[in-house]
Amino acid sequence: MHRFLSAPVAVCHSIEATRLIEATAMADLPPRALMQRAGQSLARFALAVAPHARTIWIACGPGNNGGDGMEAAIHLRRLHPNVVVTWFGDMRQLPSEAKQALEAAMEAGVTFAIQPPDSLRPGDLCIDALLGIGANRAPKGKMNEWLQLMRSAPSDLISVDVPSGLDAESGVLLPNMGFGETTMMAGILLPGALPDITRSVKHPQQRRYTLTFLSGKPGLLTGEGIDLAGEIWLDPLGAETWVRAVQPEWTVNRSKPKRVVDHHAHKGARGDVVIVGGAGDAQKDHSMAGACTLAGAAALHGGAGRVYMHLLDARAPRNNPLQPELMYRSIRDLDLQKVTAVCGCGGGDAVGTLIPDLFTDCKQLVLDADALNVVATDAALRTLLQYRAQMGWQTVMTPHPLEAARLLGRKDAAEVQANRLQAVRELVDVFECVVVLKGSGTLIAGPGMPCHINVTGNSRLATAGTGDVLAGFIGALMAQGMPAFEAACAAVRRHGEVADEWPTATQLTALDVAHRL
Ligand SMILES: NC(=O)C1=CN([C@@H]2O[C@H](COP(=O)(O)OP(=O)(O)OC[C@H]3O[C@@H](n4cnc5c(N)ncnc54)[C@H](OP(=O)(O)O)[C@@H]3O)[C@@H](O)[C@H]2O)[C@H](O)CC1
Ligand SMILES: [K+]
């Protein structure tokens, strides 16, 4: 058993692949052995997480995930005076191994209760063994009540394999979560179908863990999975050989920026970046020049030798006393074959007039924000992107979920969020370039590349301008010679790391991120 993200290589398998690993491993073992290993591992983990728990509540569900919980109860009962199991299921429909585990738990004298323990205090432990990778719909009724109770308690929480109700592949809570017959308000269970107010209520004292079995699951690292899963631990249950035999679909992003520049290098050797964007509207007295400044600052701090700014807003000043290194220049005066262009930051519709030239002249291109919106509405640009790919020119797109929805012709961001992993793959297939799908658990994918899930960063990056900073940083790394996919992975990782390292009591702005790269 090890902390998933501290392993030198952390990979995730699809659910289908996990099922294959499970079946192959089980075929090699006596019946129930794998589940017993899972139970033993869970019991050990529980005691390590909450050694002083007054109460350990194990909520078991109708499938093998519940079986894992029962197996753990058998061990914990011997080691702890107050272990309570609540079970949600039907004996006749239990899978055979879970049934054996239930019978063994009864025989061993495990305490079964109809209701969860009365009061759960800080330091107590809840174990969610309700649903694992077999969840296929939103938990309802009693199961949902128990989940809400566990997730809002001040006690610690271990999710077995996967937080129940989470799609282990997409990181989305199965629909209707929270619309059960009862719901919770201020810690009290209320009857009636109330809106989903409980979804993200986490008690500040609660520490969350997921002990996942056999293989990493992508849904724990993206979308809603990150908050629900907490700290992830992995126990391959002795099936490492089988895990290694199955090709993983996703890899945890570990890339770090490598900015090795020769000692004798001059500024021209470090790569040139031009930021194209910053549109304005004189009638409305609007200007988006700041977005360009942020991308430009990121390109400078990201190591580019020279950073040029092509501002679309004719009224915006052509100098910035706070960042005097930025040089204001039209793209017409630059050799576009030799610069990396970062296009779109605050570009408005006006950026559309420059995009065809950038697409045909510029060998290295990062497309963000409004540039993506222009591409979404112009099929000819899609063809140009394919042409770029054939030429071996490098393009990176950095959509957030709404931009991704526009690019894919989907109704809204929610449709993308419903399966982020699939969306990023589709974007790569359609546009034939490297795609960074931003959000909780940013995804990076490229033609012929494994999909990377990024695990650095936090919600402090959800402020205006951080996307511009990321685009500028990717551009800077490409300008210094990093291939597009590597540059995207390294930039996303470092960008998130800055937010993770930033002192919690201090506000983090986009410019702060740029200065820390
Ligand atoms: N087999 C082993 O040795 C090991 C298994 N491991 C653990 O097993 C789970 C996967 O087990 P599985 O039984 O396939 O799936 P679940 O435990 O998640 O249960 C699925 C059953 O629950 C029903 N279901 C699905 N969604 C809901 C819901 N929202 N509400 C109520 N019931 C639901 C579903 O049945 P239906 O017929 O009603 O659709 C399934 O029967 C895995 O995650 C591990 O924890 C370990 O890997 C160790 C070895
Ligand atoms: K679970």
XYZ file of C-alpha atoms and ligand atoms in Angstrom:
567
model
C 0.000 0.000 0.000
C 1.358 3.424 -0.838
C 0.251 6.989 -1.275
C -0.827 7.040 -4.890
C 0.668 10.350 -5.898
C 4.026 9.777 -4.229
C 4.831 6.780 -6.420
C 7.494 7.494 -9.050
C 5.022 6.453 -11.734
C 1.287 6.766 -11.172
C -1.056 5.459 -13.834
C -4.795 5.014 -14.137
C -6.773 2.287 -15.854
C -10.266 2.394 -17.259
C -12.950 0.516 -15.354
C -13.004 -2.118 -18.062
C -9.265 -2.627 -17.603
C -9.650 -2.738 -13.808
C -12.310 -5.425 -14.173
C -9.912 -7.395 -16.375
C -7.132 -7.072 -13.784
C -9.540 -8.144 -11.053
C -10.780 -11.163 -13.001
C -7.254 -12.287 -13.895
C -6.013 -11.874 -10.342
C -9.017 -13.731 -8.924
C -8.533 -16.626 -11.320
C -5.146 -17.201 -9.703
C -6.464 -17.222 -6.136
C -8.867 -19.220 -3.972
C -12.408 -17.773 -3.756
C -12.733 -14.698 -1.495
C -8.954 -14.319 -1.170
C -8.750 -11.008 -3.013
C -11.602 -9.557 -1.012
C -9.958 -10.741 2.202
C -6.782 -8.951 1.164
C -8.813 -5.823 0.509
C -10.463 -6.097 3.924
C -7.169 -6.616 5.703
C -5.636 -3.670 3.921
C -8.634 -1.480 4.752
C -8.518 -2.453 8.438
C -4.822 -1.589 8.642
C -5.385 1.686 6.876
C -8.332 2.577 9.135
C -6.278 2.112 12.295
C -3.430 4.158 10.856
C -5.750 7.011 9.855
C -7.805 7.171 13.036
C -5.922 5.415 15.854
C -7.962 7.172 18.535
C -11.403 6.787 17.004
C -14.098 6.275 19.607
C -16.401 4.842 16.967
C -15.709 3.241 13.620
C -18.786 3.164 11.414
C -18.624 0.996 8.308
C -21.485 1.520 5.860
C -21.661 -1.453 3.513
C -23.511 -1.616 0.216
C -25.129 -4.253 -1.991
C -22.077 -5.365 -3.997
C -18.457 -6.374 -3.569
C -17.519 -2.926 -2.294
C -19.730 -3.766 0.671
C -17.900 -7.107 0.850
C -14.600 -5.256 1.310
C -16.205 -3.391 4.209
C -17.401 -6.636 5.829
C -13.956 -8.209 5.541
C -12.450 -5.137 7.196
C -15.038 -5.295 9.982
C -13.947 -8.853 10.817
C -10.392 -7.603 11.485
C -11.315 -4.318 13.113
C -13.700 -5.989 15.527
C -10.744 -7.812 17.085
C -8.713 -4.651 17.398
C -11.248 -1.987 18.328
C -14.049 -1.943 20.927
C -16.651 -0.011 18.951
C -17.034 -1.053 15.349
C -20.537 -0.718 13.912
C -21.634 -1.976 10.518
C -24.746 -0.768 8.773
C -25.593 -2.763 5.720
C -27.670 -1.756 2.771
C -28.497 -4.731 0.640
C -30.443 -7.873 -0.052
C -28.907 -11.180 1.026
C -30.426 -12.958 -1.999
C -28.772 -10.580 -4.452
C -25.333 -10.294 -2.904
C -22.471 -11.453 -5.160
C -21.161 -14.755 -3.805
C -17.938 -13.412 -2.285
C -19.669 -10.519 -0.585
C -22.242 -12.971 0.742
C -19.492 -15.126 2.191
C -17.946 -12.049 3.737
C -21.275 -11.045 5.289
C -21.779 -14.517 6.731
C -18.239 -14.542 8.067
C -18.770 -11.130 9.671
C -21.947 -12.339 11.378
C -20.179 -15.439 12.581
C -17.284 -13.385 13.893
C -19.701 -11.360 16.035
C -19.435 -8.066 14.176
C -22.008 -5.573 15.481
C -24.686 -4.787 12.908
C -26.988 -1.816 13.400
C -30.002 -0.532 11.508
C -29.095 3.097 12.005
C -25.736 4.880 11.872
C -24.136 5.772 15.227
C -25.913 8.628 17.047
C -23.110 11.062 17.223
C -19.977 11.191 15.179
C -17.198 13.271 16.680
C -13.915 14.613 15.414
C -11.412 11.737 15.411
C -14.114 9.088 14.842
C -14.024 7.219 11.562
C -16.599 6.597 8.848
C -15.879 4.009 6.175
C -17.836 4.297 2.965
C -18.111 0.788 1.509
C -21.472 1.449 -0.137
C -20.604 1.471 -3.824
C -17.423 0.980 -5.778
C -16.791 0.756 -9.474
C -20.176 -0.911 -9.945
C -22.164 2.259 -9.141
C -24.483 2.865 -12.071
C -26.948 5.445 -10.782
C -27.283 8.096 -8.118
C -27.575 6.790 -4.557
C -31.054 7.421 -3.253
C -33.021 7.143 -0.032
C -31.244 5.536 2.893
C -27.996 5.071 1.016
C -27.919 8.738 0.116
C -28.733 9.732 3.721
C -25.804 7.698 5.011
C -23.494 9.208 2.452
C -24.543 12.741 3.275
C -24.159 11.997 6.961
C -20.633 10.659 6.477
C -19.573 13.465 4.177
C -20.801 16.223 6.469
C -19.630 14.693 9.772
C -16.638 16.113 11.649
C -15.212 12.563 11.703
C -12.652 11.282 9.254
C -13.807 9.457 6.162
C -12.305 6.614 4.174
C -13.915 5.806 0.848
C -13.303 2.221 -0.137
C -11.998 1.991 -3.693
C -14.066 4.993 -4.882
C -16.295 7.548 -3.112
C -19.765 6.041 -3.534
C -21.796 7.428 -6.401
C -18.749 8.812 -8.202
C -18.178 7.604 -11.729
C -14.689 6.201 -11.264
C -13.765 6.972 -14.837
C -15.109 10.455 -15.523
C -14.957 11.960 -12.018
C -18.613 12.951 -12.187
C -21.137 12.274 -9.452
C -23.820 10.117 -10.988
C -26.862 12.309 -11.679
C -29.434 13.269 -9.041
C -27.088 12.884 -6.120
C -28.672 14.743 -3.204
C -32.245 14.601 -4.497
C -33.150 11.613 -2.350
C -36.205 11.329 -0.187
C -34.359 13.098 2.596
C -31.591 15.615 2.719
C -29.486 17.342 5.350
C -29.449 20.871 6.627
C -27.139 22.073 9.386
C -26.370 18.473 10.289
C -30.042 17.436 10.671
C -31.755 15.007 8.341
C -34.859 16.589 6.840
C -37.617 14.817 4.954
C -38.676 15.906 1.474
C -36.986 16.288 -1.888
C -34.983 19.431 -1.334
C -32.503 20.862 -3.801
C -29.004 19.510 -3.829
C -27.630 21.755 -1.099
C -25.561 19.004 0.454
C -23.318 18.175 -2.459
C -20.240 19.984 -1.280
C -20.861 20.337 2.470
C -17.681 19.077 4.013
C -17.052 19.583 7.695
C -13.853 21.607 8.089
C -12.491 19.061 10.567
C -13.041 16.082 8.299
C -9.995 14.455 6.732
C -10.846 12.467 3.626
C -9.050 9.459 2.222
C -9.693 6.953 -0.497
C -8.089 3.545 -0.339
C -8.323 2.291 -3.876
C -7.594 -1.266 -4.919
C -5.688 -2.879 -7.763
C -5.195 0.188 -9.977
C -5.497 3.985 -10.081
C -8.871 5.328 -11.217
C -8.947 8.501 -13.294
C -12.212 9.716 -11.755
C -10.412 10.222 -8.435
C -8.155 12.832 -10.026
C -10.457 14.971 -12.107
C -13.822 16.739 -11.936
C -15.683 16.243 -8.668
C -13.500 13.298 -7.731
C -10.651 15.350 -6.287
C -12.684 16.906 -3.472
C -14.579 13.721 -2.694
C -11.583 11.390 -2.749
C -9.215 13.406 -0.534
C -5.821 11.756 -0.098
C -5.564 8.685 -2.312
C -3.817 5.480 -1.295
C -3.411 2.470 -3.538
C -3.135 -1.191 -2.613
C -2.614 -3.460 -5.635
C -3.562 -6.438 -3.423
C -0.622 -8.473 -4.670
C -1.835 -8.257 -8.281
C 1.025 -6.032 -9.499
C 1.954 -8.441 -12.287
C -1.558 -8.268 -13.704
C -1.710 -4.505 -13.285
C 1.531 -4.106 -15.235
C 0.263 -6.425 -17.968
C -2.624 -4.113 -18.836
C -1.855 -0.907 -20.696
C -2.937 2.166 -18.670
C -4.941 4.815 -20.509
C -3.939 7.745 -18.286
C -0.731 8.859 -16.651
C -0.334 11.296 -13.806
C 1.427 14.402 -15.057
C 4.896 14.577 -13.556
C 6.606 16.798 -16.107
C 8.680 19.621 -14.721
C 9.923 22.571 -16.742
C 13.506 21.905 -17.800
C 15.013 25.227 -18.666
C 18.592 24.357 -19.380
C 20.183 27.170 -21.323
C 23.832 27.226 -22.355
C 26.008 29.565 -20.310
C 26.958 31.548 -23.407
C 23.342 31.942 -24.565
C 22.102 35.381 -25.617
C 18.522 36.577 -25.487
C 17.864 35.504 -29.082
C 18.788 31.923 -28.189
C 16.190 31.716 -25.451
C 13.273 32.032 -27.826
C 10.882 34.790 -28.802
C 7.225 34.923 -27.900
C 4.549 37.233 -29.245
C 1.307 37.661 -27.366
C -1.618 38.521 -29.610
C -4.830 39.818 -28.042
C -5.994 42.572 -25.709
C -8.927 43.909 -27.712
C -10.801 47.056 -26.770
C -14.155 48.676 -27.353
C -13.922 52.485 -27.476
C -17.694 52.964 -27.347
C -18.078 50.941 -24.196
C -14.765 52.160 -22.832
C -13.631 48.534 -22.386
C -10.138 47.162 -22.717
C -8.749 43.656 -22.316
C -5.110 44.683 -22.626
C -4.486 43.343 -19.111
C -4.972 39.766 -20.333
C -2.047 40.280 -22.721
C 0.090 41.776 -19.968
C -0.506 38.710 -17.823
C 0.400 36.318 -20.641
C 3.428 38.465 -21.461
C 4.604 38.515 -17.839
C 4.210 34.734 -17.701
C 6.253 34.329 -20.892
C 9.016 36.500 -19.420
C 9.061 34.732 -16.073
C 8.729 31.425 -17.882
C 12.123 32.045 -19.443
C 11.512 33.437 -22.943
C 14.371 35.610 -24.228
C 12.166 38.325 -25.750
C 8.448 38.920 -25.408
C 6.545 41.021 -27.922
C 3.013 42.299 -27.510
C 0.616 42.765 -30.393
C -2.248 44.667 -28.799
C -5.555 44.863 -30.629
C -6.839 47.785 -28.554
C -5.597 50.873 -30.393
C -6.142 53.060 -27.322
C -4.184 50.922 -24.876
C -0.759 52.328 -23.926
C 2.241 50.791 -25.701
C 4.329 50.487 -22.616
C 3.866 49.012 -19.197
C 5.977 50.614 -16.467
C 5.382 47.580 -14.219
C 6.749 45.209 -16.850
C 9.083 47.341 -19.004
C 10.681 44.254 -20.599
C 7.588 43.742 -22.759
C 8.055 45.126 -26.286
C 5.034 46.385 -28.186
C 5.239 45.363 -31.834
C 2.813 44.467 -34.612
C 2.998 40.883 -35.855
C 3.534 42.403 -39.319
C 6.982 43.525 -38.102
C 7.973 40.111 -36.769
C 9.263 37.031 -38.537
C 6.403 34.754 -37.586
C 8.361 31.665 -38.654
C 10.727 32.304 -35.775
C 8.452 33.312 -32.906
C 6.038 31.334 -30.790
C 2.669 33.084 -30.872
C 0.265 32.995 -27.942
C -3.017 34.069 -29.401
C -6.393 34.924 -27.955
C -5.849 36.378 -24.480
C -8.577 39.043 -24.241
C -8.684 39.033 -28.042
C -12.434 39.465 -28.521
C -13.808 38.969 -32.036
C -11.053 41.205 -33.424
C -8.449 38.477 -33.008
C -10.212 36.575 -35.806
C -8.696 38.858 -38.461
C -5.157 37.815 -37.472
C -5.713 34.119 -37.007
C -5.405 32.992 -40.671
C -1.948 34.614 -40.945
C -0.827 33.151 -37.656
C -2.057 29.708 -38.681
C -0.214 29.764 -41.994
C 3.023 31.498 -40.919
C 3.695 30.594 -37.342
C 5.303 27.229 -36.638
C 4.573 27.299 -32.923
C 1.217 28.446 -31.696
C -0.749 28.515 -28.442
C -4.474 29.202 -28.816
C -6.416 30.439 -25.829
C -9.742 32.092 -24.996
C -11.155 34.144 -27.886
C -8.903 32.465 -30.443
C -10.629 29.209 -29.513
C -14.040 30.795 -29.887
C -13.072 31.923 -33.401
C -11.862 28.421 -34.294
C -15.117 26.974 -32.952
C -17.154 28.885 -35.527
C -14.909 28.533 -38.596
C -14.558 25.177 -40.342
C -11.795 26.531 -42.616
C -9.613 27.124 -39.571
C -10.122 23.525 -38.543
C -8.744 22.472 -41.930
C -5.804 24.821 -41.438
C -5.092 23.208 -38.081
C -5.015 19.807 -39.757
C -2.648 21.224 -42.377
C -0.404 22.512 -39.576
C -0.314 19.022 -38.070
C 0.697 17.528 -41.430
C 3.504 20.080 -41.688
C 4.744 19.058 -38.245
C 4.023 22.520 -36.865
C 3.088 22.645 -33.219
C -0.223 23.886 -31.856
C -1.523 23.838 -28.293
C -5.134 24.662 -27.416
C -6.022 25.567 -23.837
C -9.832 25.526 -23.517
C -11.796 25.690 -20.286
C -14.908 23.468 -20.305
C -17.186 26.069 -21.931
C -14.694 26.776 -24.698
C -14.288 23.036 -25.148
C -18.075 22.717 -25.472
C -18.089 25.347 -28.218
C -15.245 23.622 -30.041
C -17.048 20.294 -29.920
C -20.475 21.720 -30.742
C -21.871 20.659 -27.369
C -24.714 22.432 -25.597
C -22.820 23.630 -22.551
C -19.866 23.109 -20.239
C -21.783 20.516 -18.231
C -21.770 18.202 -21.248
C -17.994 18.399 -21.348
C -17.663 17.976 -17.601
C -19.835 14.869 -17.784
C -16.868 13.118 -19.370
C -13.764 15.259 -19.432
C -11.504 12.412 -20.468
C -13.579 11.639 -23.499
C -13.901 15.344 -24.364
C -10.151 15.938 -24.371
C -9.598 12.919 -26.611
C -12.263 14.126 -29.021
C -10.666 17.561 -29.188
C -7.325 15.994 -30.069
C -8.926 13.853 -32.775
C -10.796 16.764 -34.325
C -8.110 19.468 -34.160
C -5.005 17.257 -34.365
C -3.067 19.256 -31.828
C -2.116 19.207 -28.153
C -5.103 20.058 -25.954
C -5.104 21.259 -22.352
C -8.604 20.891 -20.920
C -8.517 23.157 -17.893
C -10.449 22.665 -14.663
C -10.258 20.577 -11.533
C -7.752 17.917 -12.609
C -6.543 19.542 -15.817
C -6.103 17.050 -18.652
C -3.391 17.185 -21.294
C -3.576 15.083 -24.431
C -1.952 15.087 -27.848
C -1.981 13.018 -31.018
C -0.421 9.641 -30.273
C 0.291 10.611 -26.647
C -1.102 9.074 -23.455
C -3.537 11.353 -21.683
C -1.968 13.088 -18.669
C -3.993 14.024 -15.596
C -2.514 16.936 -13.695
C -2.725 16.789 -9.933
C -1.174 20.088 -8.858
C -3.203 23.242 -8.263
C -6.286 24.153 -6.306
C -9.321 26.400 -6.419
C -7.197 29.491 -5.738
C -6.398 29.403 -9.430
C -10.056 30.094 -10.154
C -9.488 33.833 -10.561
C -9.401 36.109 -13.591
C -6.233 35.953 -15.646
C -4.721 32.665 -14.510
C -5.607 31.128 -17.890
C -3.703 33.917 -19.682
C -0.714 33.170 -17.465
C -0.827 29.481 -18.337
C -1.004 30.219 -22.078
C 1.955 32.615 -21.878
C 3.972 30.083 -19.896
C 3.331 27.263 -22.384
C 4.415 29.633 -25.160
C 7.632 30.460 -23.297
C 8.554 26.799 -22.865
C 7.864 26.057 -26.533
C 9.941 29.065 -27.556
C 12.824 27.592 -25.550
C 12.637 24.411 -27.573
C 10.361 22.128 -25.604
C 8.024 20.044 -27.756
C 4.387 21.148 -27.451
C 3.079 18.210 -25.410
C 5.967 18.354 -22.959
C 5.675 22.131 -22.685
C 1.956 21.890 -21.946
C 2.483 19.200 -19.290
C 5.347 21.034 -17.617
C 3.562 24.380 -17.626
C 0.314 22.992 -16.231
C 2.179 21.241 -13.468
C 4.251 24.267 -12.417
C 1.285 26.652 -12.694
C -0.641 24.448 -10.246
C 2.357 24.012 -7.990
C 2.613 27.783 -7.524
C -0.934 27.782 -6.142
C -0.142 24.818 -3.879
C 2.969 26.532 -2.505
C 1.367 29.947 -1.978
C 0.765 30.878 1.710
C -2.850 30.072 2.571
C -3.505 33.354 4.331
C -2.478 35.443 1.323
C -4.622 36.108 -1.731
C -3.137 34.716 -4.943
C -3.537 36.791 -8.091
C -2.770 35.823 -11.665
C 0.193 38.199 -11.719
C 1.541 36.532 -8.554
C 1.409 33.212 -10.384
C 3.272 34.686 -13.367
C 6.001 36.093 -11.122
C 6.500 32.752 -9.352
C 6.874 30.537 -12.417
N -14.435 -9.189 -6.196
C -13.366 -8.991 -5.443
O -12.728 -9.897 -4.974
C -12.922 -7.663 -5.165
C -13.759 -6.582 -5.328
N -13.391 -5.364 -4.947
C -14.392 -4.370 -4.749
O -15.509 -4.636 -5.561
C -16.005 -3.443 -6.061
C -16.800 -3.700 -7.270
O -17.832 -4.568 -6.915
P -19.222 -4.646 -7.668
O -20.035 -5.622 -6.959
O -18.987 -4.884 -9.082
O -19.755 -3.175 -7.556
P -20.300 -2.340 -6.308
O -19.823 -2.853 -5.027
O -19.996 -0.952 -6.650
O -21.861 -2.642 -6.288
C -22.599 -2.572 -7.408
C -23.960 -3.096 -7.050
O -24.738 -2.069 -6.547
C -25.898 -1.862 -7.345
N -25.975 -0.407 -7.529
C -25.318 0.366 -8.387
N -25.597 1.662 -8.181
C -26.480 1.692 -7.137
C -27.154 2.740 -6.459
N -27.000 3.997 -6.788
N -27.973 2.418 -5.461
C -28.171 1.141 -5.093
N -27.550 0.086 -5.710
C -26.725 0.376 -6.714
C -25.712 -2.677 -8.603
O -26.795 -3.536 -8.789
P -28.077 -3.210 -9.653
O -28.490 -4.522 -10.168
O -29.023 -2.668 -8.639
O -27.730 -2.227 -10.725
C -24.556 -3.624 -8.262
O -25.022 -4.876 -7.869
C -14.802 -2.600 -6.238
O -15.117 -1.232 -6.310
C -13.988 -2.965 -5.026
O -14.363 -2.194 -3.910
C -12.007 -5.073 -4.589
O -11.363 -4.661 -5.752
C -11.345 -6.243 -3.962
C -11.526 -7.497 -4.711
K -17.103 3.292 -1.684
